[in-house]
């Protein structure tokens, strides 16, 4: 064989090898982490935004393990995720190259291997205020911590104490709560309004968040992302309840969310100074979601003031069911039901969040 042929074949082999490596890299996720940084697992705590189906296994009306939820999820299978398909938990672990889906901790089919790479302890309709989960019989944050303690014991049995501690140190913890405190407990049900003004109630929320983060830290969490409250006054259900006849965004609700975020951010800054080796990040979801609502065409949406399910004005959980009907094309909608975004909406938000905040954990 001539030298020319040998050189040609060598170059071809090298090219194929490079393309293969690029393909493998792309399969491992879109987020590029520094060479010596590894995210071994992701854990989720909080409410329905990151509930992967835990509420399926408790006695509560706040469930969505029925059609049309999950309409676009792997063959149209309802799993207890509060969306038409994937949630932020799923999208984040996929983008980080950890696994395709995050399972619920209470799922009876949970595999031992899933313990190594993270699970969700979240429960739809919970909050920082202990009164919030009590109103609808869902899992409070205190019990989510108990489940996490139980999980740690299982992990240590599976991989040993040293390996388990290494997994916890090199994992990201998502904390998503606060929306139900304001939207449901304070404004809709109104029990707390008899005890607190908005300023006092947001103090209560911030104190609850601070206590939860400290307990999570004691259990080994170091990289914690605390999501702020979104513009709840612009959620379809809250437009219906607090936006008047024209269903405009409720400024009262949004101002309360902004106040809560100011206090949550301040509490996190304070904790960062006292919790050694911690990396606490406040994630501003308010601005990101509001941009999608104010500038829908820029992001490929046509409808942002109502959900795809039913009329879209009030249907959520049991009111959004197979008899409610759904829109023809949910990719045109920011919201799936009157409270939760579609997978398309979540994808845009998660992409923005990872680009903006992932380096904060390095």
mmCIF file with all atom_site columns, N, CA and C in Angstrom, residues 43-104:
data_model
loop_
_atom_site.group_PDB
_atom_site.id
_atom_site.type_symbol
_atom_site.label_atom_id
_atom_site.label_alt_id
_atom_site.label_comp_id
_atom_site.label_asym_id
_atom_site.label_entity_id
_atom_site.label_seq_id
_atom_site.pdbx_PDB_ins_code
_atom_site.Cartn_x
_atom_site.Cartn_y
_atom_site.Cartn_z
_atom_site.occupancy
_atom_site.B_iso_or_equiv
_atom_site.pdbx_formal_charge
_atom_site.auth_seq_id
_atom_site.auth_comp_id
_atom_site.auth_asym_id
_atom_site.auth_atom_id
_atom_site.pdbx_PDB_model_num
ATOM 1   N N  . UNK A 1 43  ? -30.815 16.509 43.474 1.00 0.00 ? 43  UNK A N  1
ATOM 2   C CA . UNK A 1 43  ? -31.936 16.205 44.360 1.00 0.00 ? 43  UNK A CA 1
ATOM 3   C C  . UNK A 1 43  ? -32.903 17.390 44.353 1.00 0.00 ? 43  UNK A C  1
ATOM 4   N N  . UNK A 1 44  ? -34.194 17.097 44.437 1.00 0.00 ? 44  UNK A N  1
ATOM 5   C CA . UNK A 1 44  ? -35.199 18.155 44.400 1.00 0.00 ? 44  UNK A CA 1
ATOM 6   C C  . UNK A 1 44  ? -36.088 18.098 45.635 1.00 0.00 ? 44  UNK A C  1
ATOM 7   N N  . UNK A 1 45  ? -36.355 19.277 46.182 1.00 0.00 ? 45  UNK A N  1
ATOM 8   C CA . UNK A 1 45  ? -37.248 19.437 47.330 1.00 0.00 ? 45  UNK A CA 1
ATOM 9   C C  . UNK A 1 45  ? -38.223 20.566 47.011 1.00 0.00 ? 45  UNK A C  1
ATOM 10  N N  . UNK A 1 46  ? -39.405 20.482 47.584 1.00 0.00 ? 46  UNK A N  1
ATOM 11  C CA . UNK A 1 46  ? -40.344 21.587 47.401 1.00 0.00 ? 46  UNK A CA 1
ATOM 12  C C  . UNK A 1 46  ? -41.691 21.171 46.887 1.00 0.00 ? 46  UNK A C  1
ATOM 13  N N  . UNK A 1 47  ? -42.188 21.886 45.852 1.00 0.00 ? 47  UNK A N  1
ATOM 14  C CA . UNK A 1 47  ? -43.585 21.766 45.443 1.00 0.00 ? 47  UNK A CA 1
ATOM 15  C C  . UNK A 1 47  ? -43.770 21.105 44.083 1.00 0.00 ? 47  UNK A C  1
ATOM 16  N N  . UNK A 1 48  ? -44.915 21.378 43.452 1.00 0.00 ? 48  UNK A N  1
ATOM 17  C CA . UNK A 1 48  ? -45.309 20.669 42.234 1.00 0.00 ? 48  UNK A CA 1
ATOM 18  C C  . UNK A 1 48  ? -44.389 20.897 41.040 1.00 0.00 ? 48  UNK A C  1
ATOM 19  N N  . UNK A 1 49  ? -43.634 21.969 41.036 1.00 0.00 ? 49  UNK A N  1
ATOM 20  C CA . UNK A 1 49  ? -42.733 22.231 39.912 1.00 0.00 ? 49  UNK A CA 1
ATOM 21  C C  . UNK A 1 49  ? -41.694 21.129 39.772 1.00 0.00 ? 49  UNK A C  1
ATOM 22  N N  . UNK A 1 50  ? -41.305 20.526 40.891 1.00 0.00 ? 50  UNK A N  1
ATOM 23  C CA . UNK A 1 50  ? -40.293 19.465 40.869 1.00 0.00 ? 50  UNK A CA 1
ATOM 24  C C  . UNK A 1 50  ? -40.793 18.163 41.501 1.00 0.00 ? 50  UNK A C  1
ATOM 25  N N  . UNK A 1 51  ? -42.117 18.037 41.665 1.00 0.00 ? 51  UNK A N  1
ATOM 26  C CA . UNK A 1 51  ? -42.703 16.780 42.147 1.00 0.00 ? 51  UNK A CA 1
ATOM 27  C C  . UNK A 1 51  ? -42.772 15.815 40.970 1.00 0.00 ? 51  UNK A C  1
ATOM 28  N N  . UNK A 1 52  ? -42.069 14.701 41.071 1.00 0.00 ? 52  UNK A N  1
ATOM 29  C CA . UNK A 1 52  ? -42.006 13.720 39.988 1.00 0.00 ? 52  UNK A CA 1
ATOM 30  C C  . UNK A 1 52  ? -43.035 12.608 40.150 1.00 0.00 ? 52  UNK A C  1
ATOM 31  N N  . UNK A 1 53  ? -43.932 12.760 41.117 1.00 0.00 ? 53  UNK A N  1
ATOM 32  C CA . UNK A 1 53  ? -44.961 11.752 41.339 1.00 0.00 ? 53  UNK A CA 1
ATOM 33  C C  . UNK A 1 53  ? -45.084 11.304 42.780 1.00 0.00 ? 53  UNK A C  1
ATOM 34  N N  . UNK A 1 54  ? -44.440 12.015 43.705 1.00 0.00 ? 54  UNK A N  1
ATOM 35  C CA . UNK A 1 54  ? -44.550 11.626 45.115 1.00 0.00 ? 54  UNK A CA 1
ATOM 36  C C  . UNK A 1 54  ? -45.985 11.707 45.626 1.00 0.00 ? 54  UNK A C  1
ATOM 37  N N  . UNK A 1 55  ? -46.753 12.694 45.137 1.00 0.00 ? 55  UNK A N  1
ATOM 38  C CA . UNK A 1 55  ? -48.125 12.836 45.613 1.00 0.00 ? 55  UNK A CA 1
ATOM 39  C C  . UNK A 1 55  ? -49.026 11.685 45.180 1.00 0.00 ? 55  UNK A C  1
ATOM 40  N N  . UNK A 1 56  ? -48.577 10.882 44.211 1.00 0.00 ? 56  UNK A N  1
ATOM 41  C CA . UNK A 1 56  ? -49.346 9.696  43.827 1.00 0.00 ? 56  UNK A CA 1
ATOM 42  C C  . UNK A 1 56  ? -49.525 8.745  44.997 1.00 0.00 ? 56  UNK A C  1
ATOM 43  N N  . UNK A 1 57  ? -48.594 8.792  45.946 1.00 0.00 ? 57  UNK A N  1
ATOM 44  C CA . UNK A 1 57  ? -48.517 7.768  46.989 1.00 0.00 ? 57  UNK A CA 1
ATOM 45  C C  . UNK A 1 57  ? -48.948 8.271  48.366 1.00 0.00 ? 57  UNK A C  1
ATOM 46  N N  . UNK A 1 58  ? -49.670 9.384  48.399 1.00 0.00 ? 58  UNK A N  1
ATOM 47  C CA . UNK A 1 58  ? -50.205 9.900  49.658 1.00 0.00 ? 58  UNK A CA 1
ATOM 48  C C  . UNK A 1 58  ? -51.687 10.216 49.476 1.00 0.00 ? 58  UNK A C  1
ATOM 49  N N  . UNK A 1 59  ? -52.405 10.365 50.578 1.00 0.00 ? 59  UNK A N  1
ATOM 50  C CA . UNK A 1 59  ? -53.841 10.653 50.532 1.00 0.00 ? 59  UNK A CA 1
ATOM 51  C C  . UNK A 1 59  ? -54.074 12.152 50.407 1.00 0.00 ? 59  UNK A C  1
ATOM 52  N N  . UNK A 1 60  ? -54.171 12.631 49.172 1.00 0.00 ? 60  UNK A N  1
ATOM 53  C CA . UNK A 1 60  ? -54.411 14.052 48.917 1.00 0.00 ? 60  UNK A CA 1
ATOM 54  C C  . UNK A 1 60  ? -55.163 14.192 47.594 1.00 0.00 ? 60  UNK A C  1
ATOM 55  N N  . UNK A 1 61  ? -55.892 15.295 47.435 1.00 0.00 ? 61  UNK A N  1
ATOM 56  C CA . UNK A 1 61  ? -56.563 15.561 46.157 1.00 0.00 ? 61  UNK A CA 1
ATOM 57  C C  . UNK A 1 61  ? -55.602 16.212 45.168 1.00 0.00 ? 61  UNK A C  1
ATOM 58  N N  . UNK A 1 62  ? -54.442 16.646 45.655 1.00 0.00 ? 62  UNK A N  1
ATOM 59  C CA . UNK A 1 62  ? -53.469 17.315 44.789 1.00 0.00 ? 62  UNK A CA 1
ATOM 60  C C  . UNK A 1 62  ? -52.640 16.260 44.064 1.00 0.00 ? 62  UNK A C  1
ATOM 61  N N  . UNK A 1 63  ? -53.245 15.675 43.047 1.00 0.00 ? 63  UNK A N  1
ATOM 62  C CA . UNK A 1 63  ? -52.588 14.652 42.246 1.00 0.00 ? 63  UNK A CA 1
ATOM 63  C C  . UNK A 1 63  ? -52.837 14.941 40.774 1.00 0.00 ? 63  UNK A C  1
ATOM 64  N N  . UNK A 1 64  ? -52.014 14.346 39.932 1.00 0.00 ? 64  UNK A N  1
ATOM 65  C CA . UNK A 1 64  ? -52.221 14.480 38.489 1.00 0.00 ? 64  UNK A CA 1
ATOM 66  C C  . UNK A 1 64  ? -51.773 13.208 37.776 1.00 0.00 ? 64  UNK A C  1
ATOM 67  N N  . UNK A 1 65  ? -52.032 12.067 38.394 1.00 0.00 ? 65  UNK A N  1
ATOM 68  C CA . UNK A 1 65  ? -51.663 10.784 37.796 1.00 0.00 ? 65  UNK A CA 1
ATOM 69  C C  . UNK A 1 65  ? -52.799 10.249 36.922 1.00 0.00 ? 65  UNK A C  1
ATOM 70  N N  . UNK A 1 66  ? -53.339 11.149 36.102 1.00 0.00 ? 66  UNK A N  1
ATOM 71  C CA . UNK A 1 66  ? -54.451 10.805 35.223 1.00 0.00 ? 66  UNK A CA 1
ATOM 72  C C  . UNK A 1 66  ? -54.371 11.689 33.980 1.00 0.00 ? 66  UNK A C  1
ATOM 73  N N  . UNK A 1 67  ? -55.066 11.281 32.929 1.00 0.00 ? 67  UNK A N  1
ATOM 74  C CA . UNK A 1 67  ? -55.089 12.070 31.701 1.00 0.00 ? 67  UNK A CA 1
ATOM 75  C C  . UNK A 1 67  ? -55.843 13.387 31.925 1.00 0.00 ? 67  UNK A C  1
ATOM 76  N N  . UNK A 1 68  ? -55.431 14.462 31.240 1.00 0.00 ? 68  UNK A N  1
ATOM 77  C CA . UNK A 1 68  ? -54.450 14.525 30.152 1.00 0.00 ? 68  UNK A CA 1
ATOM 78  C C  . UNK A 1 68  ? -53.022 14.826 30.607 1.00 0.00 ? 68  UNK A C  1
ATOM 79  N N  . UNK A 1 69  ? -52.748 14.850 31.922 1.00 0.00 ? 69  UNK A N  1
ATOM 80  C CA . UNK A 1 69  ? -51.367 15.060 32.366 1.00 0.00 ? 69  UNK A CA 1
ATOM 81  C C  . UNK A 1 69  ? -50.481 13.965 31.769 1.00 0.00 ? 69  UNK A C  1
ATOM 82  N N  . UNK A 1 70  ? -49.289 14.363 31.364 1.00 0.00 ? 70  UNK A N  1
ATOM 83  C CA . UNK A 1 70  ? -48.381 13.415 30.731 1.00 0.00 ? 70  UNK A CA 1
ATOM 84  C C  . UNK A 1 70  ? -48.728 13.102 29.293 1.00 0.00 ? 70  UNK A C  1
ATOM 85  N N  . UNK A 1 71  ? -49.563 13.907 28.678 1.00 0.00 ? 71  UNK A N  1
ATOM 86  C CA . UNK A 1 71  ? -50.026 13.667 27.306 1.00 0.00 ? 71  UNK A CA 1
ATOM 87  C C  . UNK A 1 71  ? -48.854 13.484 26.331 1.00 0.00 ? 71  UNK A C  1
ATOM 88  N N  . UNK A 1 72  ? -47.789 14.237 26.547 1.00 0.00 ? 72  UNK A N  1
ATOM 89  C CA . UNK A 1 72  ? -46.635 14.190 25.648 1.00 0.00 ? 72  UNK A CA 1
ATOM 90  C C  . UNK A 1 72  ? -45.432 13.522 26.309 1.00 0.00 ? 72  UNK A C  1
ATOM 91  N N  . UNK A 1 73  ? -45.688 12.746 27.342 1.00 0.00 ? 73  UNK A N  1
ATOM 92  C CA . UNK A 1 73  ? -44.598 12.120 28.090 1.00 0.00 ? 73  UNK A CA 1
ATOM 93  C C  . UNK A 1 73  ? -44.483 10.644 27.728 1.00 0.00 ? 73  UNK A C  1
ATOM 94  N N  . UNK A 1 74  ? -43.496 10.297 26.924 1.00 0.00 ? 74  UNK A N  1
ATOM 95  C CA . UNK A 1 74  ? -43.165 8.902  26.648 1.00 0.00 ? 74  UNK A CA 1
ATOM 96  C C  . UNK A 1 74  ? -44.400 8.029  26.412 1.00 0.00 ? 74  UNK A C  1
ATOM 97  N N  . UNK A 1 75  ? -45.098 8.307  25.351 1.00 0.00 ? 75  UNK A N  1
ATOM 98  C CA . UNK A 1 75  ? -46.256 7.491  25.005 1.00 0.00 ? 75  UNK A CA 1
ATOM 99  C C  . UNK A 1 75  ? -47.540 7.929  25.676 1.00 0.00 ? 75  UNK A C  1
ATOM 100 N N  . UNK A 1 76  ? -47.559 9.151  26.202 1.00 0.00 ? 76  UNK A N  1
ATOM 101 C CA . UNK A 1 76  ? -48.783 9.674  26.811 1.00 0.00 ? 76  UNK A CA 1
ATOM 102 C C  . UNK A 1 76  ? -49.108 9.080  28.156 1.00 0.00 ? 76  UNK A C  1
ATOM 103 N N  . UNK A 1 77  ? -48.081 8.764  28.911 1.00 0.00 ? 77  UNK A N  1
ATOM 104 C CA . UNK A 1 77  ? -48.272 8.114  30.205 1.00 0.00 ? 77  UNK A CA 1
ATOM 105 C C  . UNK A 1 77  ? -48.312 9.133  31.340 1.00 0.00 ? 77  UNK A C  1
ATOM 106 N N  . UNK A 1 78  ? -49.442 9.263  32.058 1.00 0.00 ? 78  UNK A N  1
ATOM 107 C CA . UNK A 1 78  ? -49.464 10.153 33.225 1.00 0.00 ? 78  UNK A CA 1
ATOM 108 C C  . UNK A 1 78  ? -48.661 9.537  34.369 1.00 0.00 ? 78  UNK A C  1
ATOM 109 N N  . UNK A 1 79  ? -47.745 10.310 34.930 1.00 0.00 ? 79  UNK A N  1
ATOM 110 C CA . UNK A 1 79  ? -46.837 9.780  35.957 1.00 0.00 ? 79  UNK A CA 1
ATOM 111 C C  . UNK A 1 79  ? -46.960 10.494 37.300 1.00 0.00 ? 79  UNK A C  1
ATOM 112 N N  . UNK A 1 80  ? -47.748 11.570 37.323 1.00 0.00 ? 80  UNK A N  1
ATOM 113 C CA . UNK A 1 80  ? -47.795 12.382 38.529 1.00 0.00 ? 80  UNK A CA 1
ATOM 114 C C  . UNK A 1 80  ? -46.998 13.652 38.387 1.00 0.00 ? 80  UNK A C  1
ATOM 115 N N  . UNK A 1 81  ? -46.396 13.864 37.210 1.00 0.00 ? 81  UNK A N  1
ATOM 116 C CA . UNK A 1 81  ? -45.711 15.124 36.927 1.00 0.00 ? 81  UNK A CA 1
ATOM 117 C C  . UNK A 1 81  ? -46.757 16.172 36.540 1.00 0.00 ? 81  UNK A C  1
ATOM 118 N N  . UNK A 1 82  ? -46.634 17.362 37.111 1.00 0.00 ? 82  UNK A N  1
ATOM 119 C CA . UNK A 1 82  ? -47.626 18.400 36.898 1.00 0.00 ? 82  UNK A CA 1
ATOM 120 C C  . UNK A 1 82  ? -47.348 19.177 35.610 1.00 0.00 ? 82  UNK A C  1
ATOM 121 N N  . UNK A 1 83  ? -47.419 18.467 34.490 1.00 0.00 ? 83  UNK A N  1
ATOM 122 C CA . UNK A 1 83  ? -47.186 19.090 33.192 1.00 0.00 ? 83  UNK A CA 1
ATOM 123 C C  . UNK A 1 83  ? -47.668 18.143 32.104 1.00 0.00 ? 83  UNK A C  1
ATOM 124 N N  . UNK A 1 84  ? -47.552 18.570 30.862 1.00 0.00 ? 84  UNK A N  1
ATOM 125 C CA . UNK A 1 84  ? -47.893 17.682 29.755 1.00 0.00 ? 84  UNK A CA 1
ATOM 126 C C  . UNK A 1 84  ? -46.792 16.670 29.483 1.00 0.00 ? 84  UNK A C  1
ATOM 127 N N  . UNK A 1 85  ? -45.591 16.924 29.984 1.00 0.00 ? 85  UNK A N  1
ATOM 128 C CA . UNK A 1 85  ? -44.466 16.016 29.731 1.00 0.00 ? 85  UNK A CA 1
ATOM 129 C C  . UNK A 1 85  ? -43.438 16.144 30.858 1.00 0.00 ? 85  UNK A C  1
ATOM 130 N N  . UNK A 1 86  ? -42.220 16.536 30.513 1.00 0.00 ? 86  UNK A N  1
ATOM 131 C CA . UNK A 1 86  ? -41.139 16.590 31.502 1.00 0.00 ? 86  UNK A CA 1
ATOM 132 C C  . UNK A 1 86  ? -41.223 17.839 32.369 1.00 0.00 ? 86  UNK A C  1
ATOM 133 N N  . UNK A 1 87  ? -40.597 17.744 33.537 1.00 0.00 ? 87  UNK A N  1
ATOM 134 C CA . UNK A 1 87  ? -40.516 18.860 34.488 1.00 0.00 ? 87  UNK A CA 1
ATOM 135 C C  . UNK A 1 87  ? -39.091 19.412 34.511 1.00 0.00 ? 87  UNK A C  1
ATOM 136 N N  . UNK A 1 88  ? -38.870 20.529 35.205 1.00 0.00 ? 88  UNK A N  1
ATOM 137 C CA . UNK A 1 88  ? -37.500 21.045 35.326 1.00 0.00 ? 88  UNK A CA 1
ATOM 138 C C  . UNK A 1 88  ? -36.515 20.027 35.899 1.00 0.00 ? 88  UNK A C  1
ATOM 139 N N  . UNK A 1 89  ? -36.965 19.184 36.821 1.00 0.00 ? 89  UNK A N  1
ATOM 140 C CA . UNK A 1 89  ? -36.067 18.167 37.393 1.00 0.00 ? 89  UNK A CA 1
ATOM 141 C C  . UNK A 1 89  ? -35.523 17.254 36.305 1.00 0.00 ? 89  UNK A C  1
ATOM 142 N N  . UNK A 1 90  ? -36.407 16.787 35.432 1.00 0.00 ? 90  UNK A N  1
ATOM 143 C CA . UNK A 1 90  ? -35.988 15.914 34.336 1.00 0.00 ? 90  UNK A CA 1
ATOM 144 C C  . UNK A 1 90  ? -35.027 16.631 33.400 1.00 0.00 ? 90  UNK A C  1
ATOM 145 N N  . UNK A 1 91  ? -35.379 17.849 33.049 1.00 0.00 ? 91  UNK A N  1
ATOM 146 C CA . UNK A 1 91  ? -34.586 18.596 32.081 1.00 0.00 ? 91  UNK A CA 1
ATOM 147 C C  . UNK A 1 91  ? -33.197 18.917 32.621 1.00 0.00 ? 91  UNK A C  1
ATOM 148 N N  . UNK A 1 92  ? -33.106 19.228 33.900 1.00 0.00 ? 92  UNK A N  1
ATOM 149 C CA . UNK A 1 92  ? -31.819 19.583 34.503 1.00 0.00 ? 92  UNK A CA 1
ATOM 150 C C  . UNK A 1 92  ? -30.878 18.376 34.554 1.00 0.00 ? 92  UNK A C  1
ATOM 151 N N  . UNK A 1 93  ? -31.382 17.211 35.014 1.00 0.00 ? 93  UNK A N  1
ATOM 152 C CA . UNK A 1 93  ? -30.491 16.044 35.068 1.00 0.00 ? 93  UNK A CA 1
ATOM 153 C C  . UNK A 1 93  ? -30.067 15.618 33.665 1.00 0.00 ? 93  UNK A C  1
ATOM 154 N N  . UNK A 1 94  ? -30.951 15.810 32.693 1.00 0.00 ? 94  UNK A N  1
ATOM 155 C CA . UNK A 1 94  ? -30.610 15.469 31.312 1.00 0.00 ? 94  UNK A CA 1
ATOM 156 C C  . UNK A 1 94  ? -29.552 16.423 30.767 1.00 0.00 ? 94  UNK A C  1
ATOM 157 N N  . UNK A 1 95  ? -29.728 17.709 30.994 1.00 0.00 ? 95  UNK A N  1
ATOM 158 C CA . UNK A 1 95  ? -28.777 18.700 30.500 1.00 0.00 ? 95  UNK A CA 1
ATOM 159 C C  . UNK A 1 95  ? -27.400 18.535 31.135 1.00 0.00 ? 95  UNK A C  1
ATOM 160 N N  . UNK A 1 96  ? -27.359 18.081 32.371 1.00 0.00 ? 96  UNK A N  1
ATOM 161 C CA . UNK A 1 96  ? -26.085 17.870 33.054 1.00 0.00 ? 96  UNK A CA 1
ATOM 162 C C  . UNK A 1 96  ? -25.456 16.523 32.702 1.00 0.00 ? 96  UNK A C  1
ATOM 163 N N  . UNK A 1 97  ? -26.161 15.737 31.890 1.00 0.00 ? 97  UNK A N  1
ATOM 164 C CA . UNK A 1 97  ? -25.618 14.461 31.461 1.00 0.00 ? 97  UNK A CA 1
ATOM 165 C C  . UNK A 1 97  ? -25.646 13.381 32.517 1.00 0.00 ? 97  UNK A C  1
ATOM 166 N N  . UNK A 1 98  ? -26.546 13.509 33.501 1.00 0.00 ? 98  UNK A N  1
ATOM 167 C CA . UNK A 1 98  ? -26.610 12.534 34.597 1.00 0.00 ? 98  UNK A CA 1
ATOM 168 C C  . UNK A 1 98  ? -27.512 11.360 34.238 1.00 0.00 ? 98  UNK A C  1
ATOM 169 N N  . UNK A 1 99  ? -28.716 11.657 33.804 1.00 0.00 ? 99  UNK A N  1
ATOM 170 C CA . UNK A 1 99  ? -29.675 10.641 33.352 1.00 0.00 ? 99  UNK A CA 1
ATOM 171 C C  . UNK A 1 99  ? -30.828 11.361 32.670 1.00 0.00 ? 99  UNK A C  1
ATOM 172 N N  . UNK A 1 100 ? -31.705 10.594 32.046 1.00 0.00 ? 100 UNK A N  1
ATOM 173 C CA . UNK A 1 100 ? -32.772 11.228 31.271 1.00 0.00 ? 100 UNK A CA 1
ATOM 174 C C  . UNK A 1 100 ? -33.888 11.772 32.147 1.00 0.00 ? 100 UNK A C  1
ATOM 175 N N  . UNK A 1 101 ? -34.258 11.034 33.204 1.00 0.00 ? 101 UNK A N  1
ATOM 176 C CA . UNK A 1 101 ? -35.389 11.413 34.048 1.00 0.00 ? 101 UNK A CA 1
ATOM 177 C C  . UNK A 1 101 ? -35.009 11.334 35.513 1.00 0.00 ? 101 UNK A C  1
ATOM 178 N N  . UNK A 1 102 ? -35.601 12.210 36.324 1.00 0.00 ? 102 UNK A N  1
ATOM 179 C CA . UNK A 1 102 ? -35.438 12.113 37.766 1.00 0.00 ? 102 UNK A CA 1
ATOM 180 C C  . UNK A 1 102 ? -36.668 11.415 38.350 1.00 0.00 ? 102 UNK A C  1
ATOM 181 N N  . UNK A 1 103 ? -36.479 10.345 39.110 1.00 0.00 ? 103 UNK A N  1
ATOM 182 C CA . UNK A 1 103 ? -37.623 9.633  39.690 1.00 0.00 ? 103 UNK A CA 1
ATOM 183 C C  . UNK A 1 103 ? -38.079 10.246 41.012 1.00 0.00 ? 103 UNK A C  1
ATOM 184 N N  . UNK A 1 104 ? -39.292 9.882  41.409 1.00 0.00 ? 104 UNK A N  1
ATOM 185 C CA . UNK A 1 104 ? -39.821 10.276 42.717 1.00 0.00 ? 104 UNK A CA 1
ATOM 186 C C  . UNK A 1 104 ? -39.294 9.313  43.773 1.00 0.00 ? 104 UNK A C  1
#
